[in-house]
CSV table of C-alpha atoms in Angstrom, one decimal:
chain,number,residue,atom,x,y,z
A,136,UNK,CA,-10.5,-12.5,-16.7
A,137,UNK,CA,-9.1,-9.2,-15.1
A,138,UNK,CA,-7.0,-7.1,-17.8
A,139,UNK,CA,-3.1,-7.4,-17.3
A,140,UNK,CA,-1.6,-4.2,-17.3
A,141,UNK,CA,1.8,-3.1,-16.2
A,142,UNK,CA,2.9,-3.1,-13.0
A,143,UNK,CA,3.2,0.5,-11.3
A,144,UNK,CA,5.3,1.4,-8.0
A,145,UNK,CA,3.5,3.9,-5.7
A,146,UNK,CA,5.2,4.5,-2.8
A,147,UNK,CA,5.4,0.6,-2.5
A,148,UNK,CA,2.2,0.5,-3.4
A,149,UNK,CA,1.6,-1.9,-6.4
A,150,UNK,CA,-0.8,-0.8,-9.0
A,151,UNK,CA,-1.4,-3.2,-11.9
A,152,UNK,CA,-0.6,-6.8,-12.9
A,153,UNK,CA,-2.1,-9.2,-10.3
A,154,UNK,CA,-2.0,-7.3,-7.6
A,155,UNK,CA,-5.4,-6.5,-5.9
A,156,UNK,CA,-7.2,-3.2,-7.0
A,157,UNK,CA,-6.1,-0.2,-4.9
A,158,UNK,CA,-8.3,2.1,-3.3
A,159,UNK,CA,-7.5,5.8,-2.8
A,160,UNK,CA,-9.2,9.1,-1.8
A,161,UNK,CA,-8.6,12.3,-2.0
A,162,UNK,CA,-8.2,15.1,0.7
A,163,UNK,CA,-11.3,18.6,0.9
A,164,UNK,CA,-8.6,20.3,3.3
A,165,UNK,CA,-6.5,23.7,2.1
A,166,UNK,CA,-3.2,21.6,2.0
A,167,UNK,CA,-1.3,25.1,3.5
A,168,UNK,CA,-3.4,24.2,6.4
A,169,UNK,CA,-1.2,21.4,7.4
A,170,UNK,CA,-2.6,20.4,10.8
A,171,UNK,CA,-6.7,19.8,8.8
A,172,UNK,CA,-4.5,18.0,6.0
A,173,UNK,CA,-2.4,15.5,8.3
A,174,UNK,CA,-5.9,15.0,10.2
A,175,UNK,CA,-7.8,14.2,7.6
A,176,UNK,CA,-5.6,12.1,5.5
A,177,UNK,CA,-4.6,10.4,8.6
A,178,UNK,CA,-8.7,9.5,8.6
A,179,UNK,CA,-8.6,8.4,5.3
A,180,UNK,CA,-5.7,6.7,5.2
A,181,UNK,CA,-7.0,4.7,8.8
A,182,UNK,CA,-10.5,4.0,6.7
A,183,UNK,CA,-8.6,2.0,4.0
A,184,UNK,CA,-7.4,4.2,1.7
A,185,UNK,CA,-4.4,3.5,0.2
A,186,UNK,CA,-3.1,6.3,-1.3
A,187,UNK,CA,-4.1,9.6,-0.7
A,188,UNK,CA,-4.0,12.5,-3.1
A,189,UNK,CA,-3.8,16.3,-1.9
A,190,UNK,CA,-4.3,19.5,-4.2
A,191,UNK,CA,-0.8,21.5,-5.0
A,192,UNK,CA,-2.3,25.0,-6.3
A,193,UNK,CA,-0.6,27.3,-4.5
A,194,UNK,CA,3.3,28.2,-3.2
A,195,UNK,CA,2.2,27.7,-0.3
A,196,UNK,CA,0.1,24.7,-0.9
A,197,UNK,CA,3.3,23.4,-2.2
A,198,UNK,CA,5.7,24.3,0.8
A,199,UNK,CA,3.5,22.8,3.5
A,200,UNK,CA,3.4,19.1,1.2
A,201,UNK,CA,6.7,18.1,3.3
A,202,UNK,CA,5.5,19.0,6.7
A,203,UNK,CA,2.1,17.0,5.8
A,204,UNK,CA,4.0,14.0,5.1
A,205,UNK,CA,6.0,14.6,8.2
A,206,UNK,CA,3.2,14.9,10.6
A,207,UNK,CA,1.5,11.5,9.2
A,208,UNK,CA,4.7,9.8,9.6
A,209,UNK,CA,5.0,11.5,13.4
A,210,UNK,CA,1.3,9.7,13.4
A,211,UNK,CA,2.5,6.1,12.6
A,212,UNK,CA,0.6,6.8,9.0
A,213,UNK,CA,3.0,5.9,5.7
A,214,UNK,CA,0.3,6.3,3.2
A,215,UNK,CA,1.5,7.1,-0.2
A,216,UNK,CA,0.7,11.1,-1.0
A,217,UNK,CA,0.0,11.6,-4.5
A,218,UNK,CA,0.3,15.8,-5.9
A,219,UNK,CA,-2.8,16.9,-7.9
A,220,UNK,CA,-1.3,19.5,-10.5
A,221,UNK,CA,-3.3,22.0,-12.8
A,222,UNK,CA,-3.0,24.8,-14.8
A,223,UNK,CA,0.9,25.8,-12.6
A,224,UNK,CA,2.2,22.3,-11.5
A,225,UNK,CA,5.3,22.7,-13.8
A,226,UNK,CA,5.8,26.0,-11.8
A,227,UNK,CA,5.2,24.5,-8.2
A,228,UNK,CA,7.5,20.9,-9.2
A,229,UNK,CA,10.5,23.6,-10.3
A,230,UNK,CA,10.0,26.3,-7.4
A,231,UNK,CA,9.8,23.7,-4.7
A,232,UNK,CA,11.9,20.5,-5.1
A,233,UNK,CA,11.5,19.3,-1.8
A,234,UNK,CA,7.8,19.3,-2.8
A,235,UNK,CA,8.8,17.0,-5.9
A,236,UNK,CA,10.8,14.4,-4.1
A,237,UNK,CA,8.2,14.2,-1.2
A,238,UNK,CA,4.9,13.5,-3.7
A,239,UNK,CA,4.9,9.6,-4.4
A,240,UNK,CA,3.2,10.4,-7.9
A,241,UNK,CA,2.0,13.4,-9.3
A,242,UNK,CA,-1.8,13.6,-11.2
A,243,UNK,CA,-1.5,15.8,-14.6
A,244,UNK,CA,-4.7,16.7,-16.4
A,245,UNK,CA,-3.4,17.4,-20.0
A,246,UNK,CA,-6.1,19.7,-20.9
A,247,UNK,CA,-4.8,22.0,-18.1
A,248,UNK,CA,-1.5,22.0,-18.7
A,249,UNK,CA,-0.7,23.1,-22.7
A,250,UNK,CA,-0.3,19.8,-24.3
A,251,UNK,CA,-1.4,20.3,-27.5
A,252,UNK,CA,0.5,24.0,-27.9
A,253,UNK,CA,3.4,24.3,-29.6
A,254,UNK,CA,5.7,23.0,-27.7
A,255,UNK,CA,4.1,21.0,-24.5
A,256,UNK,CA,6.6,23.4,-22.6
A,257,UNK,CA,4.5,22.8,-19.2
A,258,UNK,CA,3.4,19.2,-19.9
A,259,UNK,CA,6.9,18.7,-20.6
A,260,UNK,CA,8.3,20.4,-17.6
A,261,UNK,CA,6.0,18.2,-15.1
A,262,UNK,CA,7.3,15.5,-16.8
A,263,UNK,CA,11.0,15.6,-16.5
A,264,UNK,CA,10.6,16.4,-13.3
A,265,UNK,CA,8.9,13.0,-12.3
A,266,UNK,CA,11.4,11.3,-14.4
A,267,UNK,CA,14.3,12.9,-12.7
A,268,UNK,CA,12.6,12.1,-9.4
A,269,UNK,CA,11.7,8.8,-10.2
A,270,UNK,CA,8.1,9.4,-9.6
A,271,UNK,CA,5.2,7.9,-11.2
A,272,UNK,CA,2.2,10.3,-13.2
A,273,UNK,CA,-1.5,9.5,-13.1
A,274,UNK,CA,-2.3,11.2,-16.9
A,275,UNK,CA,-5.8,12.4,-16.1
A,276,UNK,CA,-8.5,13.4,-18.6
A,277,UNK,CA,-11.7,14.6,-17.5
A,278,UNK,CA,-14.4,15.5,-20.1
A,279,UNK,CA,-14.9,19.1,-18.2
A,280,UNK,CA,-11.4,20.2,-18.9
A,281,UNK,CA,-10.6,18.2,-22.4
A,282,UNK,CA,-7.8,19.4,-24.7
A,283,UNK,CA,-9.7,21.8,-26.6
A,284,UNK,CA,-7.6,21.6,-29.5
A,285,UNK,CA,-7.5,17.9,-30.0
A,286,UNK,CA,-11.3,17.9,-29.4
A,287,UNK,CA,-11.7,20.4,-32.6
A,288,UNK,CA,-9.6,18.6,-34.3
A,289,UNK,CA,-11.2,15.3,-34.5
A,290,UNK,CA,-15.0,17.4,-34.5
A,291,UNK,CA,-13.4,19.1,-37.8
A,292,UNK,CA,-12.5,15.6,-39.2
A,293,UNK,CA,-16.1,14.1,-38.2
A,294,UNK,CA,-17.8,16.5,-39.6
A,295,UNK,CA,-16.2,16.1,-42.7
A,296,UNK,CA,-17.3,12.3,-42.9
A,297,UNK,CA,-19.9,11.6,-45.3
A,298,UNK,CA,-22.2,10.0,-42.4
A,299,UNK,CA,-20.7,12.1,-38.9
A,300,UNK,CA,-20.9,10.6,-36.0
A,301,UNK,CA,-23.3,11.9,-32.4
A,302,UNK,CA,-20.8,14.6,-31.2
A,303,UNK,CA,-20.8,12.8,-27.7
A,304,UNK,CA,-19.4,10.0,-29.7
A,305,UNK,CA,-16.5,12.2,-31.0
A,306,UNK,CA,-16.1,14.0,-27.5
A,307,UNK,CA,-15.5,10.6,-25.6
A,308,UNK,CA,-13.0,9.7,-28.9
A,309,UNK,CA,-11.0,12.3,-27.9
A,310,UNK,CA,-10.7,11.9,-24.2
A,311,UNK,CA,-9.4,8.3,-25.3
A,312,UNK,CA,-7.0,9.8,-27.5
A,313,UNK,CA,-5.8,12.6,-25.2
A,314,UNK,CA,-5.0,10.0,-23.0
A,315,UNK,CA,-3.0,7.9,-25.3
A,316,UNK,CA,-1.3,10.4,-26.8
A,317,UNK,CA,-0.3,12.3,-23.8
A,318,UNK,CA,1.4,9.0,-22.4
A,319,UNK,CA,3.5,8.8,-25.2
A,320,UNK,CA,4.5,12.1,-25.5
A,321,UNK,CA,5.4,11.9,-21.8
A,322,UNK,CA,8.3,8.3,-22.3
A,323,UNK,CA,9.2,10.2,-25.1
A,324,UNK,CA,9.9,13.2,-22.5
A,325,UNK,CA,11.9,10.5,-20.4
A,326,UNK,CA,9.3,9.1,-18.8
A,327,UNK,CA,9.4,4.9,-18.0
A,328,UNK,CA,6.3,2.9,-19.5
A,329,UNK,CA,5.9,1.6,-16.0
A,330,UNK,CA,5.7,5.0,-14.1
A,331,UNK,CA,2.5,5.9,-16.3
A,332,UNK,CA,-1.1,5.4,-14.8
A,333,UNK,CA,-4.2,6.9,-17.0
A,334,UNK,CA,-7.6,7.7,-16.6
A,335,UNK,CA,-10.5,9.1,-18.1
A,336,UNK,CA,-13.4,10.4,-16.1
A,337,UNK,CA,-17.0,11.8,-17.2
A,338,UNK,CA,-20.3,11.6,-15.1
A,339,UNK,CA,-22.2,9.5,-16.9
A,340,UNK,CA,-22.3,5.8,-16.6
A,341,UNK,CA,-22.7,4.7,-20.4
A,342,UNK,CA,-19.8,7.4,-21.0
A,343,UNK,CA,-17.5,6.0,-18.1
A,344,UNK,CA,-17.8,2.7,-19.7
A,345,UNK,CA,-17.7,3.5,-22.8
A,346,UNK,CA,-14.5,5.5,-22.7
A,347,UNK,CA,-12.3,2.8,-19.6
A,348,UNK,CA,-13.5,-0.2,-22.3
A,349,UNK,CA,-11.9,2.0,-25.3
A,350,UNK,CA,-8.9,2.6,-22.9
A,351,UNK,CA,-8.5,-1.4,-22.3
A,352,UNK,CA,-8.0,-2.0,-25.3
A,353,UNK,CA,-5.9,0.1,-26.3
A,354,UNK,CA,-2.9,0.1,-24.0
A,355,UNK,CA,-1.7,-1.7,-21.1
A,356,UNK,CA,-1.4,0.8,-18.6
A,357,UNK,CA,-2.9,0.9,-15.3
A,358,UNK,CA,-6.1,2.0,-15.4
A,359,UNK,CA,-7.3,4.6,-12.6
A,360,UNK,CA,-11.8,4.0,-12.6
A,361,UNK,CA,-14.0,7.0,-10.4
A,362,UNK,CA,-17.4,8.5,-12.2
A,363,UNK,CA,-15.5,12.6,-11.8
A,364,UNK,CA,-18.6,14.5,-9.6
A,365,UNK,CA,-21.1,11.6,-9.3
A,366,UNK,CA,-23.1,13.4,-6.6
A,367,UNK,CA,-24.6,13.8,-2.8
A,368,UNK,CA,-25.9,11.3,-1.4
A,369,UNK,CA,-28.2,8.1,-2.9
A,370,UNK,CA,-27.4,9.1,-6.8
A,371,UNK,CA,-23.6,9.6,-6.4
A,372,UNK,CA,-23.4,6.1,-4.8
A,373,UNK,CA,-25.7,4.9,-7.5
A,374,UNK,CA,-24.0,5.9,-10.2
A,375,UNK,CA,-20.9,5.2,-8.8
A,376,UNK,CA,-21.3,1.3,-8.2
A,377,UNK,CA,-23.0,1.4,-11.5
A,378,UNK,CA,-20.2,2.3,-13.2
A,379,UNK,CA,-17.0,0.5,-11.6
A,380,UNK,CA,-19.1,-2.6,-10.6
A,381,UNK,CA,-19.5,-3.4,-14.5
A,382,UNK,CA,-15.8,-2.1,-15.2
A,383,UNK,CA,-14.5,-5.0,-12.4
A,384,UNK,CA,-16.5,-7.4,-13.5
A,385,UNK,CA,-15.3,-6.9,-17.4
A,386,UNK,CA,-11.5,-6.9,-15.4
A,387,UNK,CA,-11.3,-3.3,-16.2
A,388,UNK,CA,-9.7,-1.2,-13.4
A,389,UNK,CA,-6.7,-1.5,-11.2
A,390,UNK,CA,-7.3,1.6,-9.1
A,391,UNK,CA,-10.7,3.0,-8.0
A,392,UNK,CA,-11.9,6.0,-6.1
A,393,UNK,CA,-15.4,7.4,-5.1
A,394,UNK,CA,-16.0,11.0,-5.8
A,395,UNK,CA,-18.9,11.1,-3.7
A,396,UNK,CA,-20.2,15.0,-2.6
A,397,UNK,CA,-20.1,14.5,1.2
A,398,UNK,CA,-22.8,16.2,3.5
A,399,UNK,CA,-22.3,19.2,5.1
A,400,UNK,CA,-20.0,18.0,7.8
A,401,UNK,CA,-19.9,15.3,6.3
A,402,UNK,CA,-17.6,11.8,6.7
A,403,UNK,CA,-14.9,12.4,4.3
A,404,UNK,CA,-14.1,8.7,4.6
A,405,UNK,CA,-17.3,7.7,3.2
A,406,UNK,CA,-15.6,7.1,-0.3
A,407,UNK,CA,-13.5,4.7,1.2
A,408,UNK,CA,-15.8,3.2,2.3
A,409,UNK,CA,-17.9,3.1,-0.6
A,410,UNK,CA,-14.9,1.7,-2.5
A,411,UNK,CA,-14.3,-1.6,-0.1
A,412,UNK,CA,-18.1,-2.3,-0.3
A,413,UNK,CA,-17.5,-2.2,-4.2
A,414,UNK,CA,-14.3,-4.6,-4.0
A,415,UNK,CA,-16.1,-6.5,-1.1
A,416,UNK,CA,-19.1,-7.4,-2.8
A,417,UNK,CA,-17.5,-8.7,-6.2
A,418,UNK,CA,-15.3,-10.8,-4.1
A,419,UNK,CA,-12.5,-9.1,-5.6
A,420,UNK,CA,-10.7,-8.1,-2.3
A,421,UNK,CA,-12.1,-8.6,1.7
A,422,UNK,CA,-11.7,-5.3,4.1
A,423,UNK,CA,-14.4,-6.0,6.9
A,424,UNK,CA,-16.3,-8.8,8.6
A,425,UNK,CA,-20.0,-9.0,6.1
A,426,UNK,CA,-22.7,-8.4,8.2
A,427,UNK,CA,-26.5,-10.1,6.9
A,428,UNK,CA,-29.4,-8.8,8.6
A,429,UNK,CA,-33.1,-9.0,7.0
A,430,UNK,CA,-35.0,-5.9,6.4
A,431,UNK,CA,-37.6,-5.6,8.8
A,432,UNK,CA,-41.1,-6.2,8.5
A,433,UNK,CA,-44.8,-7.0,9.8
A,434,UNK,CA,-43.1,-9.9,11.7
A,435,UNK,CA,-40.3,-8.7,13.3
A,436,UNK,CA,-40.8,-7.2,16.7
A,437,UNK,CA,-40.1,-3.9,18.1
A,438,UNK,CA,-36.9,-2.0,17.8
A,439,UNK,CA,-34.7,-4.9,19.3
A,440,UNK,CA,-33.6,-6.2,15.7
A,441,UNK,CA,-33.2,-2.6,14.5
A,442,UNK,CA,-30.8,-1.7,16.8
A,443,UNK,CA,-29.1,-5.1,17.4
A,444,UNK,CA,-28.0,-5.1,13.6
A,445,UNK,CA,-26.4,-1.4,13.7
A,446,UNK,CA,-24.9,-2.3,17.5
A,447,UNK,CA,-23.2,-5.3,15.8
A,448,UNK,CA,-21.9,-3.3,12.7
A,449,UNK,CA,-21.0,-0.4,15.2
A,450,UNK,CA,-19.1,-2.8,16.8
A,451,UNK,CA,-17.3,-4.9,14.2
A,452,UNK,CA,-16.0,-1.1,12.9
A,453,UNK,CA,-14.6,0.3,16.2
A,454,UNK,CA,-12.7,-3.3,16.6
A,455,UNK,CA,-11.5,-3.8,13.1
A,456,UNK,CA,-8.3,-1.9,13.4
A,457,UNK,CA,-7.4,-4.0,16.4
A,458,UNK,CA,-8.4,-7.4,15.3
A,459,UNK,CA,-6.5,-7.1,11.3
A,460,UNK,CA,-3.4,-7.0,13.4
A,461,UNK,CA,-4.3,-9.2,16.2
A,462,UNK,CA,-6.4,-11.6,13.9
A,463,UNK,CA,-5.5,-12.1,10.0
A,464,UNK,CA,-8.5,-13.0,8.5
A,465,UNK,CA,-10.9,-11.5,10.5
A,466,UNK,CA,-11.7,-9.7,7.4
A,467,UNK,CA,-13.5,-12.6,5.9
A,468,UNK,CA,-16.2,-13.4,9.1
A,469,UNK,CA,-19.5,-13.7,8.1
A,470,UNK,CA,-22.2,-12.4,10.9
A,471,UNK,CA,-26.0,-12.3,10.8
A,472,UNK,CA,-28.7,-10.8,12.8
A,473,UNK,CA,-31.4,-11.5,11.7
A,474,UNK,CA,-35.3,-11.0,13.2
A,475,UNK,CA,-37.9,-13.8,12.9
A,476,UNK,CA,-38.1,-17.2,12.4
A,477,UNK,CA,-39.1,-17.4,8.6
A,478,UNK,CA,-35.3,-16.7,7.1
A,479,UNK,CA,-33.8,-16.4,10.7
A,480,UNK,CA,-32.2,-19.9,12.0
A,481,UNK,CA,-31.5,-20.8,8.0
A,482,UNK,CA,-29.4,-17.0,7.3
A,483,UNK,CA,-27.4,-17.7,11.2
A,484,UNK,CA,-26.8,-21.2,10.0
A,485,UNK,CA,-25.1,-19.9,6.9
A,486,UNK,CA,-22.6,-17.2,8.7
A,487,UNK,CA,-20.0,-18.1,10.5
A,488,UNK,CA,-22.0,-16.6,13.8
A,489,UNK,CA,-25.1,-15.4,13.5
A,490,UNK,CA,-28.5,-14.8,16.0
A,491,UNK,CA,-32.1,-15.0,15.1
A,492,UNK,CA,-33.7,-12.7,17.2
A,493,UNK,CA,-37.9,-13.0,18.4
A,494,UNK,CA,-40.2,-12.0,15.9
A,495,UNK,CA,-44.1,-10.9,17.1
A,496,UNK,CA,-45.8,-13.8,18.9
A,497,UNK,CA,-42.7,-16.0,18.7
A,498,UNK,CA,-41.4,-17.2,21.7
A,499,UNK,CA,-38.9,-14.9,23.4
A,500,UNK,CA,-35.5,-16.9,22.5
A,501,UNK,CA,-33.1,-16.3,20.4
A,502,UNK,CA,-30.7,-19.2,19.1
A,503,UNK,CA,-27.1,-18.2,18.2
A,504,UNK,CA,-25.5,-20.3,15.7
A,505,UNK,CA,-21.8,-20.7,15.2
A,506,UNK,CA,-20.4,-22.3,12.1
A,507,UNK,CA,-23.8,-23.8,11.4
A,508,UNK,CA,-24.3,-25.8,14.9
A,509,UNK,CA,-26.7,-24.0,18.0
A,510,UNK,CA,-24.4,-22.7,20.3
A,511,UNK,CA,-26.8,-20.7,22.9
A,512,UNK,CA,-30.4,-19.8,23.6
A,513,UNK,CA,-30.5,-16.2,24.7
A,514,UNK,CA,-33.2,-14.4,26.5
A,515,UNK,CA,-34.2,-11.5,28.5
A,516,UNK,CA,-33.2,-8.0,28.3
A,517,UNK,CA,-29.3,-8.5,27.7
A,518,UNK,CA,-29.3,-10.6,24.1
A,519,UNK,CA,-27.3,-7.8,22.8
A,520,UNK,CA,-24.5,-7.4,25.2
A,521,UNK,CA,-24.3,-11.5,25.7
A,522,UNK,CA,-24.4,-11.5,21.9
A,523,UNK,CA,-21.7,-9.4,21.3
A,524,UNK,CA,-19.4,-11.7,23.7
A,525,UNK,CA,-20.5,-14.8,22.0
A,526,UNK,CA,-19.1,-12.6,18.9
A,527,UNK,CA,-15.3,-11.6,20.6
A,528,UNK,CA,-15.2,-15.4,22.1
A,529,UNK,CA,-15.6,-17.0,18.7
A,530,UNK,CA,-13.2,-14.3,16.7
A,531,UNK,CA,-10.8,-14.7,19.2
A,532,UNK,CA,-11.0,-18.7,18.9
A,533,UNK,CA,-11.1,-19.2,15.3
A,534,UNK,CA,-8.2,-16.3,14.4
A,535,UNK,CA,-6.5,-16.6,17.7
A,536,UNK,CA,-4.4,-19.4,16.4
A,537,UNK,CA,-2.9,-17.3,13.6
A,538,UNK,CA,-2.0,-14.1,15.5
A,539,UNK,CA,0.5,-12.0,14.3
């Protein structure tokens, strides 16, 4: 059973209660550069995301958040643009109002912003200005930039217990605790209950766990899940299915994002992707059409299944933003391609269209089956192509009826 936590407004994007988990990303761009930020949040935003958060460091970071908002809306794009703050947000929110009324939620790391200090002037400061604009605050910890005081604190008290705990123990206490005690210091700053989002991000698995399942019990705000720098490549998509796969499954997590390290010149919207497999996958939420294809092995013949599989998902990608608004529920199609006989005609029977191409000494036919029944033999040097009709035919048949 999924954790019920408050309901948070983003931008008229829900976060919370029992609506579906929200994916969001965040932009690699010099926000002063406003034409790389529109374009790549515009990519983002277009891959799924759902809200889209942009770094305000700088005056003139700050003074161009406006004109990136303007130039997605001049796009089409209303995406929700969240402010990440450090160290001189409660400078940037006071110098640049415009800036403060245009963010639809502002990110504050409390270990880089004074809480703790005397008088959480700056903490404060961030805060009354998103309670005077009516905006809501993801309260971010991250175990690189802890509260340094709170953490010697409780290290002080441990190590004054007769039996102290593993000092990792005490570290991921306090990121809990930084949390929780930063939210309240912030509604009793003016800030609503329901404008507060939290999260708590290391780079470890165990420790992302360990810390999101202290946090779920202990309040009922939203909770924001990502594994903070999980990596290039293999290992920062390992760890970070790891991680928020368990989280989802416990009903932990109402907002996820993938902070994958893209390639050089890499797909930004990768993450995004990342995140909708995630969703996908625990049936929590349906994004894309699921493409099943086998492997590959001794029995499958040549290159034809290999490329067949990545024409189809090539395909199903560039036509996805046309047929969600031509087609609802287009998202939930199931499609195989698969490439011999052995799991072939059973896999195709089971999608809603699927094709079992020719394996090695089979003979050179390939049945399509739609909804479970044999709906063409296909031959010759065209099954692709002819497939790939078969494939608009049938989504234009079965979600044609429902067309918006």
């Amino acid at each position: 059973m999924r954790r019920r936590a408050v309901v948070v407004d983003v931008g008229g994007v829900r976060i919370g209660g029992d609506h579906p988990v929200v994916v969001q990303s965040m932009t690699s761009t010099d926000t002063a550069d406003v034409a790389a930020t529109v374009e790549q949040a515009a990519a983002l935003a277009r891959a799924g995301s759902e809200l889209v958060r942009v770094t305000v460091n700088t005056d003139e970071a700050a003074r161009a958040v406006p004109r990136v908002i303007e130039g997605l809306e001049e796009r089409g794009i209303r995406v929700p643009i969240v402010g990440d703050f450090h160290y001189n947000g409660h400078l940037l929110l006071k110098r640049y109002p415009e800036c403060a009324r245009a963010l639809a939620k502002y990110r504050i790391n409390p270990g880089n912003v004074g809480i703790g200090q005397k008088d959480d002037a700056n903490f404060r400061a961030m805060i009354e200005t998103a309670a005077a604009c009516d905006r809501p605050v993801r309260i971010g910890v991250n175990w690189g930039s802890l509260d340094q005081a709170l953490l010697a604190r409780l290290m002080d008290e441990n190590s004054r217990r007769a039996a102290p705990r593993d000092g990792r123990v005490v570290m991921l206490e306090a990121m809990v605790a930084s949390a929780l005690e930063s939210a309240r210091a912030a509604e009793s700053y003016g800030l609503a209950h329901d404008r507060i989002v939290l999260s708590a991000k290391v780079s470890g698995v165990e420790e992302t766990l360990a810390v999101n399942r202290a946090l779920a019990v202990q309040c009922d705000y939203p909770l924001h899940l990502g594994v903070t720098e999980a990596g290039p490549g293999s290992k920062g998509v390992v760890v970070t299915v790891s991680a928020l796969s368990v989280l989802l499954q416990e009903g932990i997590g109402d907002t996820i994002r993938a902070s994958l390290t893209p390639a050089p010149g890499g797909d930004r919207t990768e993450e995004v992707l990342l995140c909708q497999q995630i969703l996908q996958a625990l049936g929590l939420r349906r994004f894309h059409p699921e493409v099943t294809a086998c492997p590959g092995c001794g029995r499958t013949s040549g290159k034809h299944f290999l490329e067949l599989a990545q024409q189809v998902q090539d395909h199903l990608r560039v036509r996805m933003p046309v047929w969600k608004d031509r087609y609802p529920g287009v998202e939930s199609l199931r499609v195989a391609v698969m490439g011999c006989v052995v799991n072939g005609p059973g896999e195709s029977k089971h999608a809603d269209i699927g094709i079992s191409l020719p394996g090695s000494a089979e003979e050179p036919k390939a049945p399509v089956y739609i909804e479970g029944r044999l709906a063409a033999l296909l031959r010759g040097n065209q099954i692709g192509a002819e497939f790939i009709v078969l494939l608009e035919e049938y989504v234009a048949k079965r979600c044609g009826g429902t067309r918006r």
